[in-house]
Amino acid sequence: MLLPGAGNVRLVPLEEPARIARELASHGYTADREAITLLARAEDTAGALALAVEATPDGALKLTAEDVRDALGGIPQGRRDPISEEDSGSADRKPTDNDLDDASATNDGTVRPGDAGAKDPSVSTGDGDGISNDGAGSSPVETKGSSGGETRVSGGSEPATGVLEEQPATPDAEATRTADPSLRSLDIGNDMTGHSTGTGEYEDFVATFRDRYERLAGTLRGRVNHRNATAIDASPGGGDAGMIGMISDIRSTASGHWLIELEDTTGVFPCLVMKDKDIAGLVDELLYDEVIGVEGTLSDDGGILFVDDLYFPDVPRTYEPSTADRHVQAALISDVHVGSQEFVADAWSEFASWLHTPEAARIEYLLIAGDMVEGVGVYPDQDEELDIVDIFDQYRAFSEYLKEVPGDIEVVMIPGNHDAVRLAEPQPGFDEELREIMTAHDARIVSNPALVTVEGVSVLMYHGVSLDEVIAELPEGKANYDEPHRAMYQLLKKRHVAPQFGGHTRLAPESKDYLVMDEVPDVFHTGHVHKLGWGKYRNVLAVNSGCWQAQTAFQESVNIDPDVGYAPVLDLDTLDMTVRKFT
Ligand code: D5M
Ligand code: FE
Ligand code: ZN
């Protein structure tokens, strides 16, 4: 199969790179895309492969383009084409006759690598930096990609119906995969791996919640005219009052108003939201243990605060996300579930193959938001659907699949609820034994959640177990499985990835609450609910990334229809999203 839209340009068949990658994987290697491209284009691929493997230094895990060139030496590279010339365009390559021809035909070496927007005017390049709505009302319809093409959404605002643009799968013919590691930057923040302090004692939880309160209250202090619970309690009735607190209880009164108990470090104070107030419409999105601010008036006896205004820590309306200063992309995926009978290996391999094509040349980062494997004993009767029953074997198999991904892509992984780390959040990154199994890619293995800054763009990666809870607790219109990004908006508003304690989401006590969003992320990336959905909340891109596991028996029983085999690709320089479907 040729790449669609390749025209008269001869490209490597899509299957070829993955086949080579698998072959190399069977020898224990992962490989740079450039190395694989060179092998694929060698006249005798099999022979070149064998030579390259032989020539690779003992103990090396990664086959580089340099290794391949060294191994191939004088072997003529008869199947090269202009794109491959650019593909192999590292400065220190050994030129061949073909190289020279191609160089003169296509590229003087000064052209800025391909810009999809420039190639195809129908593609939005994300010029709109406008502030999108706050997630209420207009919901995006862009929750489905299309088979065999890509779906683009502009980087500006949360799109209304019809803003989707279906893209023919035109290769970015100018793309030069520079893959220059010196241009890359990847920083990890909020990684609690190796820093767990909690012993599970009651006092530890107190410390965690105090820390949560202090930090989230900090985001509200400037906006809310507040006093602490004890001070309000001591004041005479009447007059204005405001408080910042953690919600310890919410209940409706006999007359249909809402009584919210707010707790701070000094005590608890009852606040009443009258049912006829506008803000009463916000009560149904409140969760226990989130931090909010209120302002209003005290009752005559001073015993209750009548709420007029309610504040969330929230994302500032004027928030301006950072962008990369070069055209580089990250693929955002999750929920691979290797080891499950429903893991869709074909879709995965098609995705991995595609990553080797020029179209994907800009993808230099792969972020995986948890559930690498299916795990064991995660849900009742799960074992009946296991393809691989041993957890370590599952990670071994996952590692093999990961080897199909180009070796020059930086991989970042956080765990999910199916992974072999503690279930309570924050979850530390994989332990040594699992890292040992997954060494092939030298992936960055960090905690769930973690703040991953890629070329200046901060991506909050969180697996997403709390999304089930948000969806269960909030009305359908504010959070549902078909629009998982809307549930994510709620977490952004609360500036916390898993506010509610004691429910579905298990929380671990730590001296610091790692689940607080101290900083507003530029991108919020989750998975878990196995649905694809994305949109912008006050300029923050929320992406829930679908899965690689077909519907399980349980999901069928509760009507969860998973979005399988989608790869959302983020332009780091514009924060535009492209979604590609693999089946
Ligand atoms: O969960 C994928 C989605 O399906 C997530 O929304 C939870 C839900 N799910 C799946 N299996 C179960 C069972 N057995 N009970 C409750 N909810 C379930 P993931 O954890 O990624 O498999
Ligand atoms: Fe999952
Ligand atoms: Zn999950």
Coordinates of C-alpha atoms and ligand atoms in Angstrom, one line a residue:
M1 CA 0.0 0.0 0.0
L2 CA 1.3 3.4 -0.9
L3 CA 0.5 6.4 1.3
P4 CA -2.6 8.0 0.1
G5 CA -2.0 11.2 -1.7
A6 CA 1.6 10.3 -2.5
G7 CA 1.1 11.2 -6.1
N8 CA 4.1 10.4 -8.2
V9 CA 6.4 10.5 -5.3
R10 CA 7.5 7.0 -4.4
L11 CA 7.2 6.3 -0.8
V12 CA 8.0 3.3 1.3
P13 CA 5.0 1.1 1.8
L14 CA 3.4 1.8 5.1
E15 CA 3.8 -1.8 6.3
E16 CA 7.5 -1.8 5.6
P17 CA 8.8 0.3 8.4
A18 CA 6.8 -1.5 11.0
R19 CA 8.0 -4.9 9.6
I20 CA 11.6 -3.7 9.9
A21 CA 10.9 -2.3 13.4
R22 CA 9.5 -5.6 14.4
E23 CA 12.3 -7.5 12.9
L24 CA 14.8 -5.3 14.8
A25 CA 12.7 -5.7 18.0
S26 CA 13.1 -9.4 17.7
H27 CA 16.8 -8.8 17.9
G28 CA 16.3 -6.6 20.9
Y29 CA 16.7 -3.3 19.1
T30 CA 14.6 -0.2 18.8
A31 CA 15.5 2.1 15.9
D32 CA 15.5 5.7 14.8
R33 CA 13.0 6.5 12.1
E34 CA 15.9 7.6 9.9
A35 CA 17.6 4.3 10.4
I36 CA 14.4 2.4 9.4
T37 CA 13.9 4.7 6.4
L38 CA 17.4 3.9 5.2
L39 CA 16.9 0.2 5.7
A40 CA 13.5 0.3 3.9
R41 CA 15.0 2.0 1.0
A42 CA 18.0 -0.2 0.6
E43 CA 17.8 -2.3 -2.5
D44 CA 18.1 -5.5 -0.4
T45 CA 16.3 -4.6 2.7
A46 CA 16.7 -8.0 4.3
G47 CA 20.4 -8.0 3.6
A48 CA 20.9 -4.4 4.9
L49 CA 19.0 -5.3 8.0
A50 CA 21.2 -8.2 8.8
L51 CA 24.3 -6.1 8.1
A52 CA 23.1 -3.3 10.3
V53 CA 22.3 -5.6 13.1
E54 CA 25.6 -7.3 12.9
A55 CA 27.5 -4.0 12.8
T56 CA 25.7 -2.5 15.8
P57 CA 27.9 -2.4 18.9
D58 CA 27.2 -5.1 21.4
G59 CA 25.0 -3.8 24.2
A60 CA 23.5 -1.0 22.1
L61 CA 19.8 -0.9 22.4
K62 CA 19.1 1.5 19.7
L63 CA 20.0 1.3 16.0
T64 CA 20.8 4.8 14.7
A65 CA 20.9 6.1 11.2
E66 CA 24.6 6.4 11.6
D67 CA 24.9 2.7 12.4
V68 CA 22.9 1.9 9.3
R69 CA 25.0 4.1 7.1
D70 CA 28.2 2.6 8.5
A71 CA 26.9 -0.9 8.0
L72 CA 25.7 -0.2 4.4
G73 CA 28.9 1.5 3.4
G74 CA 29.0 1.4 -0.4
I75 CA 25.7 -0.4 -0.9
P76 CA 23.8 1.7 -3.4
Q77 CA 20.6 3.2 -2.0
G78 CA 18.6 2.7 -5.2
R79 CA 15.1 3.3 -3.9
R80 CA 15.7 6.7 -2.5
D81 CA 13.4 9.6 -3.5
P82 CA 13.4 13.3 -2.8
I83 CA 11.6 12.9 0.5
S84 CA 14.0 10.3 1.7
E85 CA 16.8 12.6 0.8
E86 CA 15.5 15.1 3.2
D87 CA 14.7 12.4 5.6
S88 CA 18.4 11.5 5.8
G89 CA 19.4 15.1 5.9
S90 CA 21.7 15.1 8.9
A91 CA 24.7 17.3 8.4
D92 CA 27.3 14.6 8.8
R93 CA 25.8 12.0 6.5
K94 CA 27.9 10.4 3.8
P95 CA 26.7 11.8 0.5
T96 CA 26.0 9.4 -2.4
D97 CA 25.3 10.2 -6.0
N98 CA 21.6 10.1 -5.3
D99 CA 22.0 12.5 -2.4
L100 CA 23.6 15.0 -4.7
D101 CA 20.9 14.7 -7.3
D102 CA 18.2 15.0 -4.8
A103 CA 19.8 17.8 -3.0
S104 CA 19.9 20.0 -6.1
A105 CA 16.4 19.0 -7.0
T106 CA 14.6 19.7 -3.8
N107 CA 16.4 21.5 -1.1
D108 CA 19.2 23.9 -0.6
G109 CA 19.3 23.1 3.0
T110 CA 17.9 26.4 4.1
V111 CA 14.2 25.8 3.7
R112 CA 12.3 25.7 6.9
P113 CA 10.9 22.2 7.3
G114 CA 7.4 21.7 6.1
D115 CA 4.6 23.6 7.5
A116 CA 1.3 21.8 6.9
G117 CA -0.5 25.1 7.0
A118 CA 1.6 26.5 4.2
K119 CA 1.3 23.4 2.1
D120 CA -2.4 23.2 2.4
P121 CA -4.3 26.4 2.8
S122 CA -7.4 24.6 4.0
V123 CA -5.6 23.6 7.1
S124 CA -6.1 25.9 10.1
T125 CA -2.8 27.1 11.5
G126 CA -4.2 28.2 14.8
D127 CA -4.1 31.9 14.3
G128 CA -7.0 32.4 16.6
D129 CA -5.7 33.0 20.1
G130 CA -9.1 34.2 21.2
I131 CA -10.5 33.1 24.4
S132 CA -12.9 30.3 24.1
N133 CA -16.1 30.0 26.1
D134 CA -15.8 28.5 29.5
G135 CA -17.2 25.2 28.5
A136 CA -20.8 26.0 29.3
G137 CA -23.2 25.8 26.4
S138 CA -21.6 25.2 23.1
S139 CA -19.9 21.9 23.1
P140 CA -17.6 20.7 20.4
V141 CA -18.7 18.1 18.0
E142 CA -15.2 17.1 17.1
T143 CA -15.1 13.9 19.1
K144 CA -14.6 11.7 16.1
G145 CA -11.8 11.4 13.7
S146 CA -12.2 9.9 10.3
S147 CA -10.7 6.8 8.9
G148 CA -8.0 7.3 6.4
G149 CA -7.7 11.0 6.9
E150 CA -7.2 13.4 9.6
T151 CA -9.4 15.8 11.4
R152 CA -8.2 19.2 12.3
V153 CA -9.5 21.7 14.7
S154 CA -8.2 25.1 14.9
G155 CA -6.2 26.2 17.8
G156 CA -8.3 29.2 18.6
S157 CA -11.5 28.5 20.4
E158 CA -13.6 25.6 21.2
P159 CA -15.1 25.0 17.8
A160 CA -18.8 25.1 17.2
T161 CA -20.4 22.7 14.8
G162 CA -18.9 22.6 11.4
V163 CA -15.5 23.9 12.2
L164 CA -14.0 20.5 11.6
E165 CA -11.9 20.2 8.6
E166 CA -11.4 16.8 7.1
Q167 CA -7.9 16.5 5.7
P168 CA -6.9 14.2 3.0
A169 CA -3.8 12.3 4.2
T170 CA -1.4 14.4 2.2
P171 CA 2.1 13.8 3.3
D172 CA 4.0 16.8 4.5
A173 CA 6.3 16.6 1.6
E174 CA 8.7 19.3 2.8
A175 CA 9.0 17.6 6.1
T176 CA 12.5 17.0 7.1
R177 CA 12.8 14.9 10.2
T178 CA 15.6 16.7 11.8
A179 CA 15.3 14.7 14.9
D180 CA 18.0 16.9 16.3
P181 CA 18.0 16.0 20.0
S182 CA 19.7 19.3 20.8
L183 CA 16.5 21.2 19.7
R184 CA 14.4 19.2 22.1
S185 CA 13.4 20.1 25.6
L186 CA 11.5 18.0 28.0
D187 CA 11.1 18.9 31.6
I188 CA 9.2 17.0 34.2
G189 CA 7.5 18.7 37.1
N190 CA 5.4 17.4 40.0
D191 CA 6.8 13.9 39.7
M192 CA 6.4 12.3 43.1
T193 CA 8.1 9.1 42.1
G194 CA 10.5 8.2 44.9
H195 CA 9.1 11.0 47.1
S196 CA 6.2 9.2 48.7
T197 CA 6.0 10.2 52.4
G198 CA 2.6 8.9 53.4
T199 CA 2.3 6.1 55.9
G200 CA -1.5 5.9 55.6
E201 CA -2.0 7.4 59.0
Y202 CA -4.9 9.8 59.6
E203 CA -2.4 12.6 60.3
D204 CA -1.0 12.2 56.8
F205 CA -4.4 12.9 55.3
V206 CA -4.7 16.0 57.4
A207 CA -1.4 17.2 56.1
T208 CA -2.5 16.5 52.5
F209 CA -5.7 18.4 52.8
R210 CA -4.1 21.3 54.6
D211 CA -1.7 21.6 51.8
R212 CA -4.5 21.4 49.2
Y213 CA -6.4 24.1 51.1
E214 CA -3.5 26.4 51.4
R215 CA -2.5 26.2 47.8
L216 CA -5.9 26.5 46.3
A217 CA -7.0 29.2 48.8
G218 CA -3.9 31.0 47.5
T219 CA -5.5 31.2 44.1
L220 CA -8.7 32.7 45.5
R221 CA -7.4 35.2 48.2
G222 CA -7.0 38.0 45.8
R223 CA -10.5 37.7 44.5
V224 CA -12.5 36.9 47.6
N225 CA -13.0 39.3 50.5
H226 CA -12.7 36.6 53.1
R227 CA -12.2 35.9 56.8
N228 CA -11.6 32.6 58.4
A229 CA -14.4 30.4 59.8
T230 CA -13.6 31.3 63.4
A231 CA -13.5 35.0 62.8
I232 CA -16.9 34.9 61.0
D233 CA -18.3 32.8 63.8
A234 CA -17.2 35.4 66.3
S235 CA -18.6 38.3 64.4
P236 CA -22.1 39.8 65.1
G237 CA -24.9 39.1 62.6
G238 CA -25.7 41.2 59.6
G239 CA -23.1 42.7 57.2
D240 CA -21.0 41.3 54.4
A241 CA -18.8 38.3 54.8
G242 CA -16.8 36.0 52.7
M243 CA -14.9 32.8 53.2
I244 CA -12.6 30.4 51.4
G245 CA -13.1 26.8 52.3
M246 CA -13.1 23.2 51.4
I247 CA -16.5 21.7 50.9
S248 CA -17.2 19.3 53.8
D249 CA -20.9 18.9 53.1
I250 CA -23.6 19.8 50.7
R251 CA -27.2 19.1 51.3
S252 CA -30.5 20.5 50.3
T253 CA -32.8 22.0 52.8
A254 CA -36.5 21.2 53.3
S255 CA -37.4 24.3 51.2
G256 CA -35.0 23.4 48.3
H257 CA -32.1 25.7 49.1
W258 CA -28.5 24.4 49.4
L259 CA -26.6 24.3 52.6
I260 CA -22.8 24.1 52.0
E261 CA -20.5 23.5 54.9
L262 CA -17.2 25.2 54.2
E263 CA -14.1 24.2 56.2
D264 CA -10.8 26.1 56.6
T265 CA -7.9 25.5 59.0
T266 CA -9.8 27.2 61.8
G267 CA -13.2 25.6 61.6
V268 CA -16.4 25.0 59.7
F269 CA -19.1 27.5 58.7
P270 CA -22.5 26.9 57.1
C271 CA -23.2 28.8 53.9
L272 CA -26.6 28.9 52.2
V273 CA -27.2 29.2 48.5
M274 CA -30.8 30.2 47.9
K275 CA -32.5 28.2 45.1
D276 CA -33.6 31.3 43.2
K277 CA -30.1 32.7 42.9
D278 CA -28.3 32.4 39.6
I279 CA -25.4 30.8 41.4
A280 CA -27.7 27.9 42.5
G281 CA -27.0 26.6 39.0
L282 CA -23.4 26.0 40.0
V283 CA -24.3 23.9 43.0
D284 CA -24.7 20.7 40.9
E285 CA -21.1 20.9 39.8
L286 CA -19.7 21.1 43.3
L287 CA -17.8 18.1 44.6
Y288 CA -16.9 17.3 48.2
D289 CA -13.4 18.4 49.2
E290 CA -12.9 21.0 46.5
V291 CA -11.9 24.5 47.5
I292 CA -14.2 27.4 46.7
G293 CA -14.7 31.0 47.8
V294 CA -18.0 32.6 48.7
E295 CA -19.2 36.1 49.4
G296 CA -22.5 37.2 50.8
T297 CA -24.2 38.5 53.9
L298 CA -24.4 37.1 57.4
S299 CA -27.7 36.2 58.9
D300 CA -29.0 38.5 61.7
D301 CA -27.9 36.0 64.3
G302 CA -24.5 35.6 62.6
G303 CA -25.0 31.8 62.3
I304 CA -25.2 31.4 58.6
L305 CA -23.7 33.1 55.5
F306 CA -26.2 33.8 52.6
V307 CA -24.1 33.3 49.5
D308 CA -24.3 35.9 46.7
D309 CA -21.2 35.0 44.8
L310 CA -19.3 31.8 44.4
Y311 CA -15.7 31.5 43.1
F312 CA -13.7 28.6 41.8
P313 CA -9.9 28.6 41.8
D314 CA -10.3 28.3 38.0
V315 CA -8.2 29.2 35.0
P316 CA -7.9 33.0 34.5
R317 CA -10.0 34.2 31.6
T318 CA -7.0 35.9 30.1
Y319 CA -4.8 32.8 30.2
E320 CA -2.4 32.7 27.3
P321 CA -0.8 29.3 26.8
S322 CA 2.9 29.0 25.7
T323 CA 3.8 27.5 22.4
A324 CA 6.9 25.9 21.0
D325 CA 9.1 28.0 18.8
R326 CA 9.5 25.5 16.1
H327 CA 7.2 23.2 14.2
V328 CA 7.2 20.1 16.2
Q329 CA 4.4 17.7 17.3
A330 CA 3.5 15.4 20.1
A331 CA 1.2 12.4 19.9
L332 CA -1.1 12.1 22.9
I333 CA -2.4 8.6 23.6
S334 CA -3.4 6.4 26.5
D335 CA -5.0 3.1 27.5
V336 CA -3.0 0.6 25.4
H337 CA -4.1 -2.3 27.5
V338 CA -1.6 -4.8 26.2
G339 CA -2.4 -8.3 27.6
S340 CA -6.1 -7.9 27.2
Q341 CA -7.8 -10.1 24.5
E342 CA -9.3 -6.8 23.3
F343 CA -6.0 -5.1 22.7
V344 CA -6.2 -4.1 19.0
A345 CA -2.6 -5.0 18.0
D346 CA -3.3 -4.2 14.3
A347 CA -4.4 -0.7 15.0
W348 CA -1.4 -0.2 17.2
S349 CA 1.0 -1.5 14.6
E350 CA -0.6 0.7 11.9
F351 CA -0.1 3.7 14.2
A352 CA 3.5 2.7 14.9
S353 CA 4.1 2.2 11.1
W354 CA 2.6 5.6 10.4
L355 CA 5.0 7.2 12.8
H356 CA 7.7 6.0 10.5
T357 CA 6.3 7.9 7.5
P358 CA 7.2 11.4 6.4
E359 CA 3.7 12.5 7.4
A360 CA 4.6 11.9 11.0
A361 CA 8.1 13.3 10.7
R362 CA 7.2 16.2 13.0
I363 CA 6.2 13.9 15.8
E364 CA 9.1 13.9 18.2
Y365 CA 7.2 13.2 21.4
L366 CA 4.8 10.4 22.4
L367 CA 2.9 11.0 25.7
I368 CA 1.1 7.9 27.1
A369 CA -1.4 8.7 29.9
G370 CA -1.6 5.4 31.6
D371 CA -3.0 1.8 31.3
M372 CA 0.0 0.5 29.3
V373 CA -1.2 -3.0 30.1
E374 CA -4.4 -4.7 31.1
G375 CA -3.0 -5.7 34.5
V376 CA -4.4 -8.5 36.6
G377 CA -7.2 -8.4 39.1
V378 CA -8.2 -4.9 38.3
Y379 CA -11.9 -5.7 37.9
P380 CA -14.0 -8.7 38.8
D381 CA -13.9 -11.4 36.1
Q382 CA -11.2 -9.5 34.2
D383 CA -9.1 -12.7 34.0
E384 CA -11.6 -14.2 31.6
E385 CA -10.5 -11.7 29.0
L386 CA -6.8 -11.8 29.6
D387 CA -4.6 -12.7 26.7
I388 CA -1.5 -12.6 28.8
V389 CA -2.0 -13.6 32.4
D390 CA 1.3 -12.7 33.9
I391 CA 1.7 -9.0 34.7
F392 CA 5.4 -9.0 33.9
D393 CA 4.8 -10.8 30.6
Q394 CA 2.2 -8.1 29.9
Y395 CA 4.9 -5.4 30.3
R396 CA 7.3 -7.5 28.2
A397 CA 4.7 -7.6 25.4
F398 CA 4.0 -3.9 25.8
S399 CA 7.7 -3.2 25.5
E400 CA 7.8 -5.1 22.3
Y401 CA 5.0 -3.0 20.9
L402 CA 6.7 0.1 22.0
K403 CA 9.7 -0.9 20.0
E404 CA 7.7 -0.5 16.9
V405 CA 7.6 3.2 17.7
P406 CA 10.5 5.1 16.1
G407 CA 13.4 5.0 18.5
D408 CA 14.1 8.7 18.1
I409 CA 10.7 9.7 19.5
E410 CA 10.8 10.8 23.2
V411 CA 8.3 8.8 25.1
V412 CA 6.8 9.9 28.4
M413 CA 4.7 7.5 30.4
I414 CA 2.5 7.8 33.5
P415 CA 0.7 4.8 35.1
G416 CA -3.0 4.2 35.2
N417 CA -5.3 2.1 37.3
H418 CA -4.5 -1.0 35.3
D419 CA -0.8 -0.6 35.8
A420 CA 1.3 -2.4 38.4
V421 CA 1.8 0.5 40.8
R422 CA -0.3 1.5 43.8
L423 CA -3.9 2.3 42.9
A424 CA -4.1 5.4 45.2
E425 CA -3.3 8.7 43.6
P426 CA -0.8 10.2 43.1
Q427 CA 0.6 7.0 41.7
P428 CA 4.4 6.8 41.5
G429 CA 6.0 5.9 38.2
F430 CA 6.9 2.3 37.5
D431 CA 9.4 0.7 39.8
E432 CA 12.9 -0.6 38.8
E433 CA 11.7 -4.0 37.9
L434 CA 9.2 -2.7 35.3
R435 CA 11.6 0.0 34.1
E436 CA 14.1 -2.8 33.4
I437 CA 11.5 -4.5 31.2
M438 CA 10.7 -1.3 29.3
T439 CA 14.3 0.0 28.7
A440 CA 14.0 -0.1 24.9
H441 CA 12.9 3.4 24.5
D442 CA 14.6 5.0 27.4
A443 CA 11.1 6.4 28.2
R444 CA 10.6 9.1 30.8
I445 CA 8.7 7.2 33.4
V446 CA 6.9 9.5 35.8
S447 CA 4.1 9.7 38.3
N448 CA 0.3 10.1 37.7
P449 CA -0.2 13.0 37.6
A450 CA 2.9 14.8 36.3
L451 CA 3.5 18.1 34.6
V452 CA 5.5 17.5 31.5
T453 CA 6.8 20.6 29.7
V454 CA 7.6 19.8 26.1
E455 CA 9.4 22.6 24.2
G456 CA 7.8 25.2 26.5
V457 CA 4.3 23.8 26.4
S458 CA 3.2 22.4 29.7
V459 CA 1.1 19.3 29.5
L460 CA -0.6 18.1 32.6
M461 CA -0.7 14.3 32.2
Y462 CA -3.3 12.6 34.5
H463 CA -4.7 9.1 33.9
G464 CA -8.3 10.2 34.6
V465 CA -9.9 7.9 37.1
S466 CA -11.7 10.9 38.7
L467 CA -13.4 11.5 35.4
D468 CA -15.7 8.6 36.2
E469 CA -16.6 10.4 39.4
V470 CA -17.1 13.8 37.8
I471 CA -19.3 12.2 35.2
A472 CA -21.3 10.3 37.7
E473 CA -21.8 13.2 40.1
L474 CA -22.5 16.1 37.6
P475 CA -25.5 16.5 35.5
E476 CA -25.3 15.0 32.0
G477 CA -25.1 18.4 30.4
K478 CA -21.9 19.3 32.3
A479 CA -20.1 16.0 32.1
N480 CA -20.7 12.9 30.1
Y481 CA -18.8 10.0 28.5
D482 CA -19.3 11.3 25.0
E483 CA -17.6 14.6 25.8
P484 CA -14.9 13.6 28.2
H485 CA -13.2 17.0 27.7
R486 CA -16.1 18.7 29.4
A487 CA -15.5 16.6 32.6
M488 CA -11.9 17.7 32.2
Y489 CA -13.0 21.4 32.1
Q490 CA -14.5 20.8 35.6
L491 CA -11.2 19.6 36.9
L492 CA -9.5 22.7 35.4
K493 CA -12.0 24.9 37.1
K494 CA -11.4 23.2 40.4
R495 CA -7.7 23.3 39.7
H496 CA -7.5 19.8 41.1
V497 CA -7.4 16.5 39.2
A498 CA -9.3 14.4 41.8
P499 CA -11.1 16.6 44.3
Q500 CA -13.4 14.1 46.0
F501 CA -12.1 11.9 48.8
G502 CA -13.7 8.7 49.9
G503 CA -15.5 7.9 46.7
H504 CA -14.5 6.1 43.6
T505 CA -11.1 7.6 43.3
R506 CA -8.6 6.4 45.8
L507 CA -6.3 9.1 47.2
A508 CA -3.0 8.5 49.1
P509 CA -1.9 10.8 51.9
E510 CA 1.3 12.7 51.1
S511 CA 2.8 15.6 52.8
K512 CA 1.9 17.6 49.7
D513 CA -1.2 17.3 47.6
Y514 CA 0.3 16.4 44.2
L515 CA -3.1 16.5 42.7
V516 CA -3.5 20.2 42.9
M517 CA -2.9 22.1 39.7
D518 CA -0.5 24.7 41.0
E519 CA 0.1 26.1 37.6
V520 CA -2.4 26.3 34.8
P521 CA -1.3 23.8 32.2
D522 CA -1.3 24.7 28.6
V523 CA -2.6 21.3 27.8
F524 CA -4.4 18.8 30.0
H525 CA -4.1 15.2 28.8
T526 CA -6.1 12.4 30.3
G527 CA -7.4 8.9 29.3
H528 CA -9.1 6.2 31.3
V529 CA -12.7 6.6 30.0
H530 CA -11.7 5.2 26.6
K531 CA -13.4 8.0 24.8
L532 CA -11.8 10.5 22.5
G533 CA -12.7 14.2 23.0
W534 CA -11.0 17.5 23.1
G535 CA -11.8 21.2 23.4
K536 CA -10.5 24.4 24.9
Y537 CA -11.4 25.7 28.2
R538 CA -10.2 29.3 28.6
N539 CA -7.4 28.6 26.2
V540 CA -6.3 25.4 27.9
L541 CA -6.6 22.5 25.5
A542 CA -8.2 19.5 27.2
V543 CA -7.6 16.2 25.4
N544 CA -8.9 12.8 26.4
S545 CA -7.2 10.3 24.1
G546 CA -9.3 7.2 23.5
C547 CA -7.8 3.8 23.7
W548 CA -6.3 0.7 21.9
Q549 CA -8.7 -1.8 23.5
A550 CA -11.9 -2.9 21.8
Q551 CA -15.1 -3.1 23.9
T552 CA -14.8 -5.4 26.9
A553 CA -17.7 -7.5 28.2
F554 CA -18.1 -5.2 31.1
Q555 CA -18.1 -2.1 28.8
E556 CA -20.7 -3.8 26.6
S557 CA -22.9 -4.5 29.7
V558 CA -22.9 -0.8 30.6
N559 CA -23.0 0.5 27.1
I560 CA -19.5 2.0 27.0
D561 CA -18.6 2.3 23.3
P562 CA -14.9 2.9 23.3
D563 CA -13.1 5.1 20.8
V564 CA -10.4 2.7 19.6
G565 CA -7.2 3.5 17.7
Y566 CA -7.2 7.3 17.5
A567 CA -4.0 9.2 17.8
P568 CA -4.5 12.9 18.7
V569 CA -1.5 14.8 17.4
L570 CA -0.7 18.2 18.9
D571 CA 1.2 20.9 17.1
L572 CA 3.3 22.3 19.8
D573 CA 3.8 25.6 18.0
T574 CA 0.1 26.4 17.5
L575 CA -1.7 24.0 19.9
D576 CA -3.7 22.8 16.9
M577 CA -4.9 19.2 17.1
T578 CA -5.1 16.6 14.4
V579 CA -6.7 13.3 15.0
R580 CA -5.8 10.2 13.0
K581 CA -7.7 6.9 13.1
F582 CA -6.1 3.5 12.9
T583 CA -8.0 0.4 12.6
Ligands
D5M1 O1 -11.8 1.9 32.4 C1 -12.4 2.2 31.1 C2 -13.7 2.8 31.4 O2 -14.6 1.8 31.7 C3 -13.7 3.7 32.6 O3 -14.7 4.7 32.4 C4 -14.1 2.8 33.8 C5 -15.0 1.9 33.1 N1 -15.0 0.5 33.6 C6 -14.4 -0.5 32.9 N2 -14.5 -1.7 33.6 C7 -15.2 -1.4 34.7 C8 -15.7 -2.2 35.8 N3 -15.5 -3.5 35.8 N4 -16.3 -1.5 36.7 C9 -16.5 -0.2 36.7 N5 -16.1 0.6 35.7 C10 -15.5 0.0 34.7 P1 -10.3 1.2 32.5 O4 -10.0 1.3 34.0 O5 -9.4 2.1 31.7 O6 -10.4 -0.1 32.0
FE2 FE -8.0 2.2 30.5
ZN3 ZN -8.0 3.4 33.3

